[in-house]
């Protein structure tokens, strides 16, 4: 006997009581003042954009995946429709087919890829984001690495910030280096290579001007020391900026990742969560190949390379995990 | 209130409520109706002085201090569930009832004796079946009377649902708002029953229990991985995704898979397991209509939460699920009206 459909003899025949038979007057908060079944909002529509067909979705998702490694499952069809729909009207396009063609053929197609990346990911970032993880970096990994380099008589340090968005992360790392080395930073060769897919993000990063909002988790003393107040907000000081080099790198393209100088430390936070397993593996391999022996990898708070790679050794610390490439 | 103020509230409310529907098919009649109901209720709440959470609050931008690390992918559904069944921390009242049910010469009296031993449970159970929501013609005085009227299987699964509320009280409040969780569960149960009672041939009572337990898999995830749970809830808000999607992103599985395995091991009635396990994918269920009803109820419960500060998006309905349910969009307005008249009393009775 099925639990959810009634049989003639079961208790199901006894349930026709109050709920359905409640008198019309007892319909509570919502219906007060409304004729049953009619709402004053009944003219409102939920659709504001063109409709995406399954075929259009598939083509677009494939295209985005091949270009960026970002994987979008069919379950997110309406999400994509919603997020890109407004863009179609901005461009004066009527269907997602037209938009797909635009991405293939239009002279602005490269710029349009940036728009897509922005729409399908979050660029949520700020200075000193994930304080505990950065604490592990500054107080342990960075200290150890600097001491080791100094002992070897090689006063150089290379860091790769992969997926740097508008620059908050690499500048934060640069500030931490200044804090760690103080005046002696002059004797060091330091380079932070910072990449993002989006040229628009890179432009913002190079400009280095931020609002209060981007600095909301940054200690006041740090702001005073490393930023100049300008009309538009806070400008990162040149001594911080000169440690960072920005450029476009596509993590799905090995030819592109191989151009990044080999690093002691790699940061890639909140990027691989958008990738499918195949693409995640590609990215992790790129980091592994880029890291010098004994180097460390930092991922986002909810990302893990478990199941993807056994090459790294997880180094659990209170409040953060990083991954070490063995010597 | 002036007409202008009310128009302002309406416009604010439209923009706000729309955010919660980005995951839903905008052409789906049920989703459209829930959107309209949501806008109306939110505008009403604004007029009554409700403060709308701003985008920072909705997307959890100021909750960075809650972040922690954990190793997603470390745990499989099987491991999660087997550690739970070994601990047997789930209400043992269910197992005692189950034992009686499975024994060949047991009677309804034996079951009623088992339940009656638990005074707290008995009190809640009687309050529930005597509520106007249940709408029974006579007052039910004791458990055996309830069994006679509502049925053995119903009373025993309901007993499990109610006892589950107590068992999972030890999840740290600062991590996860369990009160909100149970309110959502009770609301889903109420909607599921109200929907089912309008459809010929459906046993409406069972849908209440199904709604009450529809997210039972999430309880196991919360309990076993409280920090991971916080992360995935934050991620859902930051990225404006339904929680079920965030689970998949973080854990590689979702709460329905956990529920399926857990309840199967506990020998839960197969049709109940089927309904709970597929409430996000009714087309894969044996009884597609039942799972579709639960999916609609879940979305309705989510839609009601918008105007009282709910932060999570509607999960949306699978293609074809609404079409399976023989109701019209306008029926949902009436169902919401009935929901409003019963819900506070039910919260009081069982939470």
CSV table of N, CA, C and O in Angstrom, one decimal, chain B residues 161 165 178-192 207-216 219 294 297-298 301 305 343 347 350-351:
chain,number,residue,atom,x,y,z
B,161,UNK,N,9.2,12.5,13.8
B,161,UNK,CA,9.4,13.9,13.4
B,161,UNK,C,9.4,14.8,14.6
B,161,UNK,O,10.3,15.7,14.7
B,165,UNK,N,12.9,17.0,16.7
B,165,UNK,CA,13.1,18.4,17.1
B,165,UNK,C,13.9,18.5,18.3
B,165,UNK,O,14.8,19.4,18.4
B,178,UNK,N,18.6,27.0,14.6
B,178,UNK,CA,17.7,25.8,14.5
B,178,UNK,C,16.3,26.1,14.6
B,178,UNK,O,15.4,25.4,14.1
B,179,UNK,N,16.0,27.2,15.3
B,179,UNK,CA,14.6,27.7,15.4
B,179,UNK,C,14.0,27.9,14.0
B,179,UNK,O,12.9,27.5,13.7
B,180,UNK,N,14.8,28.7,13.2
B,180,UNK,CA,14.4,29.0,11.9
B,180,UNK,C,14.3,27.7,11.1
B,180,UNK,O,13.3,27.5,10.2
B,181,UNK,N,15.2,26.8,11.3
B,181,UNK,CA,15.1,25.5,10.6
B,181,UNK,C,13.8,24.8,10.9
B,181,UNK,O,13.2,24.3,9.9
B,182,UNK,N,13.4,24.7,12.1
B,182,UNK,CA,12.2,23.9,12.5
B,182,UNK,C,11.0,24.7,12.0
B,182,UNK,O,10.0,24.1,11.7
B,183,UNK,N,11.0,26.0,12.1
B,183,UNK,CA,9.9,26.8,11.6
B,183,UNK,C,9.7,26.5,10.1
B,183,UNK,O,8.6,26.3,9.6
B,184,UNK,N,10.8,26.4,9.4
B,184,UNK,CA,10.7,26.1,8.0
B,184,UNK,C,10.1,24.7,7.8
B,184,UNK,O,9.3,24.5,6.9
B,185,UNK,N,10.6,23.8,8.6
B,185,UNK,CA,10.1,22.4,8.5
B,185,UNK,C,8.6,22.3,8.8
B,185,UNK,O,7.9,21.6,8.0
B,186,UNK,N,8.2,22.9,9.9
B,186,UNK,CA,6.8,22.8,10.2
B,186,UNK,C,5.9,23.5,9.1
B,186,UNK,O,4.9,23.0,8.6
B,187,UNK,N,6.4,24.7,8.6
B,187,UNK,CA,5.7,25.4,7.5
B,187,UNK,C,5.6,24.5,6.3
B,187,UNK,O,4.5,24.4,5.7
B,188,UNK,N,6.7,23.8,6.0
B,188,UNK,CA,6.6,22.9,4.8
B,188,UNK,C,5.6,21.8,5.0
B,188,UNK,O,4.9,21.4,4.1
B,189,UNK,N,5.6,21.3,6.3
B,189,UNK,CA,4.6,20.2,6.6
B,189,UNK,C,3.2,20.7,6.4
B,189,UNK,O,2.3,20.0,5.9
B,190,UNK,N,2.9,21.9,6.9
B,190,UNK,CA,1.6,22.5,6.8
B,190,UNK,C,1.2,22.7,5.3
B,190,UNK,O,0.1,22.3,4.9
B,191,UNK,N,2.1,23.2,4.6
B,191,UNK,CA,1.8,23.4,3.1
B,191,UNK,C,1.6,22.1,2.4
B,191,UNK,O,0.7,21.9,1.6
B,192,UNK,N,2.4,21.1,2.7
B,192,UNK,CA,2.3,19.8,2.1
B,192,UNK,C,1.0,19.2,2.3
B,192,UNK,O,0.3,18.7,1.4
B,207,UNK,N,1.6,13.8,4.5
B,207,UNK,CA,2.4,14.9,3.9
B,207,UNK,C,2.8,15.8,5.0
B,207,UNK,O,3.9,16.5,4.9
B,208,UNK,N,2.1,15.9,6.1
B,208,UNK,CA,2.6,16.8,7.2
B,208,UNK,C,3.9,16.2,7.7
B,208,UNK,O,4.9,17.0,7.9
B,209,UNK,N,3.9,14.9,8.0
B,209,UNK,CA,5.2,14.3,8.5
B,209,UNK,C,6.3,14.5,7.4
B,209,UNK,O,7.5,14.8,7.8
B,210,UNK,N,6.0,14.3,6.2
B,210,UNK,CA,7.0,14.4,5.1
B,210,UNK,C,7.6,15.8,5.1
B,210,UNK,O,8.8,16.0,5.0
B,211,UNK,N,6.7,16.8,5.3
B,211,UNK,CA,7.2,18.2,5.3
B,211,UNK,C,8.1,18.4,6.5
B,211,UNK,O,9.1,19.0,6.4
B,212,UNK,N,7.6,17.9,7.6
B,212,UNK,CA,8.3,18.1,8.9
B,212,UNK,C,9.8,17.5,8.8
B,212,UNK,O,10.7,18.1,9.3
B,213,UNK,N,9.9,16.4,8.0
B,213,UNK,CA,11.2,15.7,7.9
B,213,UNK,C,11.9,16.0,6.6
B,213,UNK,O,12.9,15.3,6.3
B,214,UNK,N,11.4,16.9,5.8
B,214,UNK,CA,11.9,16.9,4.4
B,214,UNK,C,13.4,17.3,4.4
B,214,UNK,O,14.1,16.9,3.5
B,215,UNK,N,13.9,18.0,5.4
B,215,UNK,CA,15.3,18.4,5.4
B,215,UNK,C,16.1,17.6,6.4
B,215,UNK,O,17.1,18.0,6.9
B,216,UNK,N,15.6,16.4,6.8
B,216,UNK,CA,16.2,15.6,7.9
B,216,UNK,C,17.7,15.3,7.5
B,216,UNK,O,18.6,15.3,8.4
B,219,UNK,N,20.0,17.9,8.9
B,219,UNK,CA,20.2,17.8,10.4
B,219,UNK,C,21.5,17.0,10.6
B,219,UNK,O,22.3,17.4,11.4
B,294,UNK,N,5.7,17.8,-2.3
B,294,UNK,CA,6.6,18.3,-1.3
B,294,UNK,C,7.6,19.4,-1.8
B,294,UNK,O,7.9,20.3,-1.1
B,297,UNK,N,5.6,22.5,-1.7
B,297,UNK,CA,5.5,22.9,-0.3
B,297,UNK,C,6.7,23.6,0.2
B,297,UNK,O,6.7,24.6,0.9
B,298,UNK,N,7.9,23.0,-0.1
B,298,UNK,CA,9.2,23.6,0.3
B,298,UNK,C,9.3,25.0,-0.3
B,298,UNK,O,9.7,25.9,0.4
B,301,UNK,N,7.1,27.4,1.6
B,301,UNK,CA,7.6,27.7,2.9
B,301,UNK,C,8.7,28.8,2.7
B,301,UNK,O,8.7,29.7,3.5
B,305,UNK,N,8.9,33.0,4.0
B,305,UNK,CA,10.0,33.5,4.9
B,305,UNK,C,10.6,34.8,4.4
B,305,UNK,O,11.2,35.5,5.2
B,343,UNK,N,-0.6,28.7,11.4
B,343,UNK,CA,0.8,28.4,11.6
B,343,UNK,C,1.3,28.8,13.0
B,343,UNK,O,2.0,28.0,13.6
B,347,UNK,N,3.3,26.3,15.6
B,347,UNK,CA,4.6,26.5,16.1
B,347,UNK,C,4.6,26.3,17.6
B,347,UNK,O,5.4,25.7,18.2
B,350,UNK,N,4.1,22.5,18.7
B,350,UNK,CA,5.2,21.4,18.6
B,350,UNK,C,6.6,21.9,18.7
B,350,UNK,O,7.5,21.1,18.8
B,351,UNK,N,6.9,23.2,18.7
B,351,UNK,CA,8.3,23.7,18.7
B,351,UNK,C,8.6,24.1,20.2
B,351,UNK,O,7.8,24.4,21.0
